[in-house]
């Protein structure tokens, strides 16, 4: 039977034990020794489970108390000076880098956090200086290897490779200098030497950066790093592991190096199969074929996987093929066993991390059979897929027909922007530099208890409704008192901008325990798009209409856009993403139309996660993603008349390279995160001749700090210098739900008075 490979297991634990242990430590409820014990118990459980499922290569060092990139920085002694010199011990330093440190006179900002490629996992961005003193620090890799061995389990230690590490790190000095490169390679070489002394048999280097667009400099950096590391491997077999894409520009380069094995992603790596088939695999080398997705929650399609494996076996000896996951299982929930309340007709189609282990060994067995067609596992797998096709909720003829019937004009507002904005200005009578917010207001204890009361049944839906309406009344009154021009209802009825809509649309499934690590101790529980999506009834209309009835000022309708709903869910796999996006867009479109009918004049459709699933390769951006993503947004917002204003909000990312697409979204007002990037986003907008209204966030809402009036005035002045004041709005960077009420009121007051001051100078 072929060997199987696992390259990472969800470390948070099946009931998020790690979250509780680490947070308990942060809160001072447990000491570090206790945390260490709990962590060891989790590692042991995960190793034994993988052994029990018959996995041949079981990883170690995939565990982390916070994040693997941070662990790698630690291993390399890449501790920025401000942390190294703060007089903290090792553990304090580690967590200070992760989340900042404020005690006594020591006040350290955390390292930056970024999304790990196109996933929703966030890593800690290491910070390197020209004189960073790289050296092997700590013994995590070796200790975890020995720890597993003492449980009778031989593991394959995994490391984030030096190339990916260096390319993702933030370089404070002059980038990857030869000194930095050689020093980092030397540490990895030493790791290999020490693993040799432990008689370790194989090691894994993760280099997902190889799946991005590489230039000649990248390839030579990669080559020179491994040219100095691999001679140290001794008796260890080295696996070069890649994921999230294909090796279209490095396939030959990597095989020229002394790796023993190459791990390829055959789920997201579109071209990998073709690369192997046309360029071959050198004799004596093995291939880890990532055919079981580490990112989808669906059961594997055995026929599809077997056909990839057979395709590989045409090019190389079948024994050299190891059956693996496409990437670490970190990105999927732990197990479907804890989803007892999900009907079996749905649950049977899902495979989370634990179930995927079983799929690996089953596939390895089936692959070894000369004719697997009558094998019960394959028969069951095929039957299951048939069953899914026939589930009514899975395939709604009305929804399919509606998408199929879409015409070009469904994606456009009738009128051009110039005409629309003239109508809107006449309708709303707003001052120049109008003020507004992004939607949510602070989530007080009162709202939380209302929501949990409704869930537990301790209050009636009527009481809940009355409670929410009271909060809306207070929020409208508060905004009028502060003097904001375009109001919001506060979003009290939603706990989460995606889950709320998912719960009110058909086609979505929710898990009880389907947590996935997002960063550190934080997890998310993405809904699963199971069937065709539609909107059975209006969702937000009653709340917004109520809010509008309380004031003469405009209140914005507040919706989450189709691309964000899709990107923060687990999508179904049998439909192209673009088609799912159009289904969701039509549901949002119905809500947009109903809001307009209810007299709402301004509707905001948020696309916070617009960029998230952007392919790693630029050449794939448009055809594989942006073309349909932008169309989905346009489809959602275009049923309204010219005098109805469409606003959108975007945050969390870099926008400079998708400006043309942002223009194509054709929103009347773009409220965009800007404060943290010092308004550089305005420069890109200007360079791209952005010609619609813009509200660059004037202050960062991610900290409790209250920005002064003068500071905001300064920000507005900068904006004015870059953009026509007639098309500028004044607003915070993002929603206010994570902030306290007091600081929010103080900040908004300063924002409004700053806007008024600048306005006063405008009219002179
Ligand atoms: N309207 C949402 C809010 O204010 C937007 C949140 C977001 O961009 N992440 O909370
Ligand atoms: Zn935001």
XYZ file of C-alpha atoms and ligand atoms in Angstrom:
775
model
C 0.000 0.000 0.000
C 1.184 3.521 -0.746
C 2.383 5.693 2.099
C 0.302 8.573 3.423
C 1.379 12.003 4.576
C -0.081 14.522 6.995
C 1.551 17.933 7.164
C -0.269 19.671 9.977
C -3.166 19.068 12.325
C -5.567 21.635 13.886
C -3.652 22.458 17.016
C -6.472 24.224 18.820
C -7.923 20.868 19.825
C -11.318 19.317 19.231
C -13.052 21.493 21.800
C -10.706 24.469 21.489
C -8.732 23.281 24.535
C -5.673 25.233 23.455
C -7.598 28.476 23.274
C -8.778 28.017 26.823
C -5.367 27.005 28.101
C -3.516 29.904 26.475
C -6.142 32.466 27.422
C -6.142 31.080 30.964
C -2.431 31.720 31.023
C -2.877 35.268 29.683
C -5.430 35.965 32.381
C -3.137 34.602 35.064
C -5.481 31.709 35.884
C -2.895 29.062 35.008
C 0.868 29.141 35.127
C 3.207 28.288 32.290
C 3.942 24.785 33.580
C 0.286 23.951 33.471
C -0.013 25.391 29.964
C 2.973 23.281 28.901
C 1.297 20.155 30.219
C -1.970 20.864 28.451
C -0.119 21.594 25.221
C 1.780 18.301 25.506
C -1.453 16.422 26.123
C -2.956 17.898 22.949
C 0.099 17.047 20.878
C 0.031 13.507 22.156
C -3.642 13.116 21.365
C -3.148 14.398 17.820
C -0.134 12.170 17.175
C -1.892 9.083 18.480
C -4.958 9.840 16.440
C -2.916 10.099 13.260
C -1.050 6.945 14.102
C -4.310 5.204 14.820
C -5.653 6.218 11.404
C -2.610 4.632 9.807
C -0.870 7.775 8.595
C 2.708 6.981 7.543
C 4.238 10.439 7.899
C 3.007 12.165 11.035
C 4.150 15.754 11.518
C 5.752 17.275 14.573
C 6.480 20.958 15.162
C 3.099 21.757 13.590
C 1.991 22.661 17.068
C 2.248 26.228 18.274
C 1.149 28.171 21.311
C 0.398 31.072 19.001
C 1.713 30.910 15.439
C 4.236 28.997 13.347
C 5.873 32.031 11.756
C 6.448 33.443 15.219
C 7.967 30.124 16.288
C 10.253 30.245 13.272
C 11.369 33.787 14.092
C 12.114 32.540 17.592
C 14.027 29.536 16.344
C 16.173 31.910 14.273
C 16.616 34.305 17.196
C 15.031 36.994 15.044
C 13.840 39.008 18.010
C 13.492 42.707 17.115
C 15.631 44.937 19.321
C 12.726 46.636 21.013
C 11.657 43.233 22.375
C 15.106 41.806 23.012
C 16.098 44.823 25.046
C 12.950 45.082 27.136
C 14.178 42.891 29.967
C 11.470 40.263 29.487
C 11.943 36.522 29.853
C 11.567 34.150 26.906
C 7.898 33.433 27.387
C 7.017 37.073 27.916
C 9.020 38.009 24.840
C 7.238 35.404 22.724
C 3.769 36.590 23.676
C 4.824 40.253 23.590
C 5.788 39.815 19.940
C 2.439 38.148 19.324
C 0.139 40.592 21.033
C 2.044 43.468 22.539
C 3.020 44.090 26.144
C 2.048 46.851 28.549
C 3.274 46.636 32.086
C 5.056 49.189 34.224
C 7.306 51.243 32.006
C 7.422 48.659 29.237
C 5.047 49.423 26.373
C 5.616 47.283 23.268
C 3.464 47.198 20.168
C 2.868 43.715 18.773
C 4.353 42.626 15.477
C 2.076 43.028 12.495
C -0.346 40.271 11.578
C -1.124 39.264 7.997
C -3.216 36.727 6.178
C -1.376 33.538 5.336
C -1.553 33.540 1.528
C -5.193 33.379 0.428
C -6.497 31.871 3.661
C -8.175 33.484 6.633
C -5.361 32.326 8.958
C -3.234 35.223 10.163
C 0.455 34.874 10.873
C 2.727 37.109 12.863
C 5.006 39.013 10.501
C 8.623 38.668 11.664
C 10.627 41.853 11.633
C 14.226 41.638 10.483
C 16.951 44.201 10.806
C 20.211 44.322 8.851
C 22.100 43.304 11.952
C 19.646 40.726 13.304
C 21.802 38.209 15.104
C 20.495 34.957 13.617
C 21.353 31.885 15.642
C 19.602 28.699 16.701
C 17.485 29.547 19.701
C 15.422 27.224 21.811
C 14.798 23.574 21.096
C 11.139 23.353 20.127
C 11.744 21.299 16.964
C 13.979 18.773 18.723
C 11.980 18.615 21.915
C 8.724 17.883 20.107
C 10.410 15.236 17.998
C 11.803 13.569 21.119
C 8.499 13.939 22.918
C 6.667 12.058 20.167
C 9.365 9.439 20.071
C 8.936 8.823 23.767
C 5.277 8.040 23.012
C 6.434 5.524 20.437
C 5.709 7.734 17.461
C 8.301 8.596 14.867
C 7.400 11.938 13.372
C 8.574 13.970 10.457
C 9.392 17.424 11.855
C 8.158 20.272 9.691
C 9.632 23.740 9.391
C 8.512 26.848 7.590
C 11.272 27.009 5.024
C 13.850 29.812 4.892
C 12.660 31.111 1.516
C 9.057 31.595 2.584
C 10.214 32.962 5.921
C 12.476 35.558 4.340
C 9.965 36.552 1.683
C 7.142 37.045 4.185
C 9.194 38.791 6.855
C 9.253 42.531 7.058
C 12.719 43.887 6.408
C 13.514 47.009 8.349
C 16.873 47.422 6.679
C 17.994 46.721 3.149
C 16.051 43.537 2.470
C 17.503 40.076 2.116
C 21.214 40.845 2.119
C 23.738 38.059 1.425
C 24.584 38.225 5.118
C 20.983 37.657 6.165
C 20.562 34.877 3.623
C 23.708 33.041 4.722
C 23.014 33.478 8.418
C 19.489 32.115 8.080
C 20.688 29.194 5.953
C 23.318 28.416 8.570
C 20.659 28.058 11.267
C 18.580 25.710 9.120
C 21.737 23.723 8.403
C 22.360 23.412 12.101
C 18.790 22.231 12.645
C 19.430 19.444 10.131
C 22.686 18.474 11.859
C 20.981 18.262 15.229
C 18.080 16.253 13.835
C 20.681 13.870 12.449
C 22.136 13.334 15.879
C 18.599 12.436 17.029
C 18.488 9.860 14.208
C 15.514 11.625 12.681
C 14.653 10.011 9.334
C 12.921 12.733 7.426
C 12.138 16.392 7.655
C 9.749 18.694 5.849
C 10.399 22.230 4.655
C 7.238 24.194 3.817
C 7.751 26.617 0.971
C 4.296 27.843 -0.041
C 5.862 31.014 -1.365
C 6.872 28.940 -4.406
C 3.213 29.031 -5.437
C 3.332 32.802 -5.979
C 4.731 34.760 -8.932
C 8.511 34.493 -8.713
C 11.200 36.412 -10.510
C 14.827 35.497 -11.210
C 15.965 37.001 -7.921
C 13.505 34.851 -6.005
C 14.619 31.721 -7.760
C 18.262 32.424 -7.094
C 17.531 33.212 -3.441
C 15.695 29.910 -3.160
C 18.520 28.028 -4.848
C 21.316 29.571 -2.837
C 19.523 29.009 0.471
C 19.060 25.317 -0.197
C 22.478 24.910 -1.782
C 23.950 25.734 1.579
C 21.360 23.910 3.708
C 20.951 20.576 1.936
C 24.604 19.439 2.243
C 23.908 19.219 5.987
C 21.098 16.701 5.620
C 23.238 13.624 6.321
C 20.958 10.607 6.500
C 17.758 12.601 6.588
C 15.360 12.553 3.675
C 14.153 16.047 2.921
C 10.663 16.799 1.656
C 10.092 20.147 -0.009
C 6.422 20.838 0.643
C 4.412 23.381 -1.339
C 0.724 24.281 -1.232
C -2.010 26.745 -2.262
C -0.904 26.757 -5.881
C 1.379 25.375 -8.543
C 5.089 25.564 -9.273
C 4.788 26.900 -12.801
C 7.972 28.944 -12.512
C 10.087 26.793 -10.231
C 9.309 23.157 -11.001
C 12.574 22.450 -12.787
C 14.613 24.522 -10.360
C 13.449 22.572 -7.329
C 14.183 19.211 -8.895
C 17.693 20.341 -9.701
C 18.339 20.587 -5.971
C 19.057 17.750 -3.607
C 15.526 17.260 -2.266
C 14.363 13.683 -1.850
C 10.715 14.387 -2.205
C 8.389 17.119 -3.412
C 4.943 17.845 -2.016
C 2.487 19.298 -4.514
C -1.035 20.601 -4.090
C -3.277 18.974 -6.678
C -6.400 20.707 -5.428
C -5.434 24.358 -5.802
C -2.321 23.837 -7.888
C -4.023 23.957 -11.251
C -0.956 23.268 -13.328
C 0.847 20.807 -11.094
C -0.434 17.677 -12.798
C 0.525 18.988 -16.199
C 3.976 19.992 -14.882
C 4.628 16.509 -13.543
C 3.382 14.878 -16.716
C 5.394 17.045 -19.065
C 8.570 17.532 -17.023
C 8.617 14.248 -15.127
C 9.978 13.309 -11.726
C 13.680 12.404 -11.423
C 14.416 8.742 -10.756
C 14.569 7.775 -7.115
C 12.568 10.802 -5.936
C 9.138 10.643 -4.411
C 6.110 12.837 -4.822
C 3.650 13.695 -2.085
C 0.393 14.070 -3.975
C -1.893 16.478 -2.142
C -5.251 15.185 -3.317
C -7.297 15.479 -0.119
C -8.129 19.158 0.302
C -6.925 20.786 3.493
C -9.267 23.683 2.887
C -12.619 22.294 1.924
C -15.036 20.705 4.350
C -16.424 18.208 1.858
C -15.712 14.544 1.575
C -13.168 13.657 -1.005
C -14.330 12.649 -4.460
C -12.410 9.362 -4.630
C -12.829 8.973 -8.374
C -11.345 12.402 -9.002
C -8.421 11.749 -6.660
C -7.739 8.313 -8.094
C -7.689 9.746 -11.560
C -5.006 12.268 -10.533
C -2.986 9.518 -8.869
C -3.257 7.346 -11.966
C -2.173 10.263 -14.087
C 0.930 10.575 -11.927
C 1.612 6.858 -12.077
C 1.837 7.135 -15.873
C 4.922 9.287 -15.387
C 6.639 7.764 -12.391
C 6.710 4.502 -10.412
C 3.513 4.171 -8.399
C 5.475 3.259 -5.227
C 7.028 6.706 -5.304
C 3.667 8.380 -4.816
C 2.697 9.309 -1.271
C -0.967 10.207 -0.697
C -1.281 13.502 1.132
C -3.421 16.476 2.017
C -3.218 19.536 -0.216
C -2.066 21.686 2.714
C -2.111 21.589 6.505
C -5.429 20.573 8.066
C -5.184 23.703 10.200
C -7.670 25.340 7.848
C -10.579 22.993 8.476
C -12.545 22.228 11.657
C -11.541 19.322 13.847
C -14.227 16.673 13.472
C -17.799 16.181 12.317
C -18.393 13.891 15.307
C -19.380 16.919 17.368
C -22.082 18.036 14.964
C -24.778 15.866 16.467
C -27.561 18.306 15.757
C -26.794 18.493 12.067
C -29.070 16.143 10.113
C -27.219 13.111 8.828
C -28.299 13.856 5.261
C -25.998 16.878 5.413
C -23.350 15.696 7.839
C -22.572 12.596 5.825
C -21.155 14.807 3.083
C -18.679 16.566 5.318
C -15.140 15.621 6.247
C -13.207 17.707 8.742
C -9.596 17.071 9.807
C -10.153 13.790 11.600
C -12.297 12.376 8.814
C -9.759 13.458 6.212
C -7.121 11.258 7.848
C -9.357 8.296 7.133
C -9.736 9.425 3.541
C -5.962 9.407 3.090
C -5.604 5.786 4.104
C -8.671 4.715 2.162
C -7.329 6.375 -0.960
C -3.947 4.750 -0.484
C -5.657 1.372 -0.276
C -7.913 1.968 -3.277
C -4.994 3.202 -5.343
C -3.261 -0.114 -4.743
C -6.154 -2.163 -6.114
C -6.064 -3.131 -9.762
C -9.830 -2.666 -9.995
C -11.313 -0.769 -7.038
C -14.758 -0.297 -8.602
C -16.484 -2.847 -6.414
C -14.678 -1.875 -3.228
C -17.290 -0.861 -0.626
C -15.481 2.402 0.175
C -15.575 3.523 -3.433
C -19.125 2.317 -3.922
C -20.252 4.278 -0.861
C -18.338 7.377 -1.978
C -20.023 7.311 -5.374
C -23.458 6.698 -3.891
C -23.029 9.643 -1.562
C -22.299 11.995 -4.428
C -25.377 10.767 -6.254
C -27.467 11.328 -3.144
C -26.273 14.883 -2.832
C -27.207 15.648 -6.408
C -30.742 14.563 -5.675
C -31.276 16.575 -2.501
C -33.937 19.146 -3.300
C -32.286 21.924 -1.274
C -29.094 21.300 -3.144
C -30.467 22.142 -6.520
C -33.201 24.719 -6.797
C -34.398 24.979 -10.399
C -35.710 28.507 -9.759
C -32.361 29.766 -8.506
C -30.464 28.088 -11.334
C -32.863 29.488 -13.916
C -32.583 32.965 -12.471
C -28.787 32.918 -12.727
C -28.930 31.437 -16.228
C -31.288 34.175 -17.377
C -29.078 37.074 -16.245
C -28.514 39.674 -18.923
C -25.803 42.286 -19.337
C -28.107 45.071 -18.108
C -28.699 43.265 -14.806
C -25.138 44.169 -13.874
C -25.445 47.932 -14.383
C -27.188 50.857 -12.796
C -29.363 52.506 -15.438
C -27.803 55.943 -15.088
C -24.185 57.084 -15.253
C -22.513 58.273 -12.075
C -22.647 61.989 -12.996
C -26.385 61.808 -13.438
C -26.857 59.713 -10.291
C -24.811 61.886 -8.000
C -26.618 65.024 -9.189
C -29.957 63.403 -8.328
C -28.596 62.194 -4.973
C -27.191 65.598 -4.030
C -30.536 67.174 -4.801
C -32.320 64.572 -2.733
C -30.252 64.499 0.452
C -29.164 68.081 0.967
C -25.938 67.160 2.737
C -23.241 69.664 3.680
C -19.841 69.407 2.029
C -17.628 66.783 3.730
C -20.655 64.892 5.080
C -20.011 62.745 8.137
C -21.093 59.127 8.527
C -19.985 55.845 10.156
C -19.406 52.372 8.787
C -22.383 50.683 10.395
C -21.963 48.967 13.711
C -22.030 50.732 17.054
C -20.465 49.367 20.265
C -21.861 45.992 21.235
C -22.872 46.613 24.795
C -23.606 43.983 27.437
C -27.273 44.784 26.877
C -27.217 43.674 23.216
C -25.273 40.544 23.990
C -27.705 39.515 26.667
C -30.630 40.188 24.316
C -29.162 37.907 21.679
C -28.254 35.137 24.055
C -31.644 35.478 25.753
C -33.379 34.930 22.438
C -31.179 31.939 21.665
C -31.790 30.334 25.060
C -35.481 31.125 24.894
C -35.422 33.162 28.095
C -36.978 36.092 26.246
C -39.656 36.047 23.555
C -39.009 37.238 19.995
C -41.272 40.194 20.794
C -39.183 41.139 23.814
C -36.068 40.732 21.734
C -37.495 42.968 19.003
C -38.449 45.600 21.521
C -34.965 45.439 23.056
C -33.279 45.928 19.680
C -35.632 48.765 18.770
C -34.742 50.485 22.019
C -31.047 50.276 21.126
C -31.802 51.617 17.654
C -33.702 54.562 19.175
C -30.801 55.355 21.457
C -28.305 55.101 18.624
C -30.277 57.371 16.314
C -30.671 59.921 19.107
C -26.976 59.708 19.914
C -25.935 60.305 16.303
C -28.317 63.268 16.010
C -26.881 64.718 19.185
C -23.323 64.297 17.929
C -24.354 65.901 14.635
C -23.578 63.109 12.179
C -25.122 63.666 8.752
C -25.848 60.169 7.448
C -26.976 57.803 10.182
C -26.864 54.061 10.781
C -29.051 51.802 12.902
C -26.092 50.221 14.711
C -26.311 46.567 13.544
C -27.512 45.277 16.937
C -29.497 42.452 15.395
C -26.350 40.786 14.025
C -23.543 39.056 15.835
C -21.488 38.750 12.703
C -21.736 40.334 9.278
C -21.684 37.010 7.417
C -23.313 34.580 9.831
C -26.363 36.823 10.172
C -27.059 36.819 6.460
C -26.229 33.132 6.160
C -28.792 32.349 8.841
C -31.417 34.271 6.947
C -30.702 32.859 3.503
C -31.465 29.370 2.344
C -28.605 27.140 1.243
C -26.381 27.680 4.316
C -25.493 25.178 7.037
C -24.094 26.004 10.458
C -21.861 23.931 12.676
C -21.845 23.821 16.436
C -18.179 23.231 16.815
C -16.669 23.908 13.418
C -13.993 26.254 14.686
C -10.984 27.141 12.588
C -8.037 29.070 13.965
C -7.969 32.591 12.615
C -5.064 33.892 14.662
C -3.539 33.105 18.031
C -6.348 32.061 20.320
C -9.053 33.359 17.992
C -11.213 31.093 15.921
C -13.962 31.569 13.369
C -16.864 29.280 12.592
C -17.572 29.819 8.902
C -20.991 28.805 7.618
C -21.084 26.136 4.936
C -22.737 26.869 1.618
C -24.515 23.626 1.055
C -27.218 24.295 -1.490
C -28.476 26.891 -3.912
C -28.756 30.256 -2.190
C -31.873 32.384 -2.120
C -33.617 34.836 0.171
C -36.940 33.549 1.444
C -38.003 36.871 3.007
C -36.701 40.394 3.703
C -33.940 40.337 6.293
C -32.955 43.817 7.421
C -35.837 45.875 6.059
C -37.935 46.091 9.258
C -34.959 47.239 11.368
C -33.780 49.850 8.879
C -37.275 51.136 8.154
C -37.854 51.497 11.879
C -34.599 53.438 12.285
C -35.528 55.711 9.366
C -38.943 56.410 10.901
C -37.219 58.019 13.881
C -35.328 60.758 12.045
C -35.410 63.183 9.135
C -31.773 62.522 8.371
C -31.007 59.662 5.982
C -30.401 56.256 7.631
C -28.329 53.818 5.607
C -29.474 50.332 4.716
C -26.613 48.059 5.776
C -25.794 44.806 3.991
C -22.863 42.475 3.503
C -21.834 42.017 -0.106
C -21.909 38.730 -2.018
C -18.137 38.330 -2.340
C -17.569 38.779 1.382
C -20.367 36.361 2.262
C -18.814 33.822 -0.097
C -15.221 34.354 1.054
C -16.038 33.954 4.726
C -17.963 30.729 4.196
C -16.939 27.245 3.122
C -18.221 27.085 -0.452
C -19.755 24.039 -2.072
C -17.455 22.454 -4.596
C -19.699 21.297 -7.367
C -20.437 24.787 -8.682
C -17.926 27.362 -9.891
C -17.330 30.080 -7.262
C -18.596 32.680 -9.696
C -21.960 30.986 -9.930
C -22.297 30.742 -6.153
C -21.387 34.435 -5.965
C -24.143 35.285 -8.444
C -26.684 33.306 -6.425
C -25.748 35.213 -3.277
C -25.700 38.460 -5.252
C -29.275 37.870 -6.381
C -30.344 37.320 -2.777
C -28.630 40.565 -1.718
C -30.152 42.279 -4.755
C -33.632 41.347 -3.560
C -32.844 42.904 -0.193
C -31.449 46.049 -1.853
C -34.617 46.390 -3.926
C -36.837 45.937 -0.877
C -34.891 48.533 1.094
C -35.414 51.010 -1.735
C -39.102 50.163 -1.824
C -39.284 50.845 1.907
C -38.043 54.375 1.237
C -34.406 53.919 2.201
C -32.355 56.370 0.120
C -28.808 55.223 0.895
C -27.754 51.575 0.952
C -24.290 50.431 2.002
C -23.076 47.053 0.783
C -19.849 46.019 2.523
C -17.134 44.098 0.736
C -14.622 43.841 3.579
C -13.169 40.607 2.219
C -13.150 41.474 -1.465
C -9.483 40.585 -1.902
C -9.321 37.512 0.236
C -9.544 34.780 -2.372
C -7.559 36.610 -4.991
C -5.458 33.920 -6.708
C -1.792 33.883 -5.748
C -0.756 34.438 -9.358
C -1.501 37.760 -10.993
C -2.100 36.102 -14.351
C -5.084 34.305 -12.797
C -6.600 37.317 -11.052
C -9.078 38.430 -13.641
C -10.215 35.268 -15.320
C -10.398 33.205 -12.145
C -11.643 35.756 -9.687
C -12.022 39.455 -10.241
C -14.185 39.231 -13.334
C -16.975 37.464 -11.517
C -16.351 39.076 -8.114
C -16.860 42.602 -9.424
C -19.856 41.492 -11.452
C -21.393 39.882 -8.377
C -21.144 43.170 -6.490
C -22.650 45.080 -9.400
C -25.444 42.571 -9.684
C -26.275 43.012 -6.014
C -26.468 46.809 -6.075
C -27.850 47.609 -9.489
C -31.630 47.233 -9.207
C -32.037 50.719 -7.715
C -32.894 54.048 -9.315
C -30.303 56.765 -9.849
C -31.396 58.816 -6.849
C -30.765 55.892 -4.498
C -27.200 56.083 -3.316
C -25.026 52.973 -3.126
C -22.147 53.074 -0.703
C -19.600 50.348 -0.116
C -16.991 49.768 2.552
C -13.695 47.942 2.247
C -10.973 47.268 4.761
C -8.285 44.821 5.923
C -6.151 45.003 2.843
C -3.963 46.553 0.277
C -5.972 48.117 -2.548
C -3.418 49.743 -4.796
C -3.212 46.857 -7.239
C -6.975 46.380 -7.666
C -7.937 50.022 -8.165
C -9.245 49.426 -11.672
C -11.589 46.785 -10.327
C -12.691 49.031 -7.450
C -13.601 51.624 -10.076
C -15.607 49.020 -11.933
C -17.682 48.350 -8.822
C -19.297 51.691 -9.662
C -20.428 52.483 -6.103
C -21.500 56.084 -5.588
C -19.522 56.344 -2.353
C -16.492 54.282 -1.356
C -15.784 54.229 2.387
C -12.320 52.818 2.627
C -9.811 52.043 5.355
C -7.006 54.586 5.104
C -5.788 55.813 8.479
C -3.290 53.013 9.085
C -1.718 53.465 5.672
C -1.415 57.251 6.093
C -3.876 57.818 3.258
C -1.652 56.161 0.674
C -4.871 54.629 -0.603
C -5.940 58.134 -1.668
C -2.818 58.464 -3.776
C -3.646 55.254 -5.607
C -7.223 56.366 -6.109
C -5.990 59.619 -7.579
C -3.455 57.924 -9.811
C -6.267 55.811 -11.193
C -8.473 58.890 -11.733
C -11.081 57.607 -9.331
C -14.025 59.877 -10.069
C -16.686 58.995 -7.512
C -17.226 59.974 -3.896
C -14.707 58.694 -1.350
C -14.682 58.485 2.438
C -11.167 57.541 3.532
C -11.303 56.539 7.201
C -9.973 59.453 9.232
C -9.123 57.418 12.299
C -8.131 53.856 13.153
C -10.824 52.066 15.119
C -8.579 49.158 16.100
C -7.428 50.808 19.289
C -9.293 52.464 22.153
C -7.361 55.670 21.595
C -9.520 58.791 21.108
C -8.180 60.899 18.223
C -8.120 64.621 18.966
C -10.142 67.127 16.976
C -6.988 68.799 15.680
C -5.581 65.474 14.574
C -8.703 64.652 12.549
C -8.774 68.168 11.133
C -5.238 67.545 9.939
C -6.339 64.300 8.319
C -9.203 66.013 6.500
C -6.799 68.697 5.291
C -4.533 66.010 3.870
C -7.526 64.406 2.140
C -8.509 67.746 0.687
C -5.060 68.216 -0.709
C -5.372 64.976 -2.607
C -9.000 64.911 -3.687
C -11.764 67.312 -4.708
C -13.474 68.284 -1.418
C -16.860 68.146 -3.139
C -16.560 64.367 -3.385
C -15.093 63.652 0.058
C -16.810 62.101 3.060
C -15.635 62.004 6.665
C -15.931 58.717 8.568
C -13.986 56.279 10.757
C -11.954 53.441 9.245
C -14.327 50.584 10.035
C -17.311 49.543 12.158
C -17.337 50.486 15.841
C -18.642 47.254 17.318
C -15.433 46.283 19.116
C -15.073 49.673 20.789
C -16.385 50.992 24.101
C -19.272 53.468 24.023
C -17.504 56.254 25.820
C -14.433 56.369 23.593
C -16.677 56.056 20.529
C -18.785 59.058 21.476
C -15.677 61.119 22.215
C -14.042 60.132 18.911
C -17.161 60.812 16.835
C -17.657 64.210 18.490
C -14.116 65.156 17.563
C -14.681 63.866 14.043
C -17.828 65.947 13.570
C -16.334 69.120 14.961
C -13.210 68.656 12.864
C -15.377 68.270 9.747
C -17.305 71.408 10.669
C -14.133 73.424 11.078
C -12.787 72.401 7.688
C -16.212 72.994 6.133
C -16.203 76.512 7.537
C -12.932 77.239 5.821
C -14.216 75.727 2.552
C -17.041 78.187 2.127
C -14.773 81.206 2.572
N -20.755 47.380 8.439
C -19.823 46.581 9.155
C -19.589 47.169 10.539
O -19.624 48.333 10.685
C -18.505 46.469 8.430
C -17.521 45.599 9.162
C -16.247 45.329 8.436
O -15.879 46.000 7.513
N -15.494 44.350 8.849
O -19.338 46.459 11.486
Zn -14.213 47.467 7.832
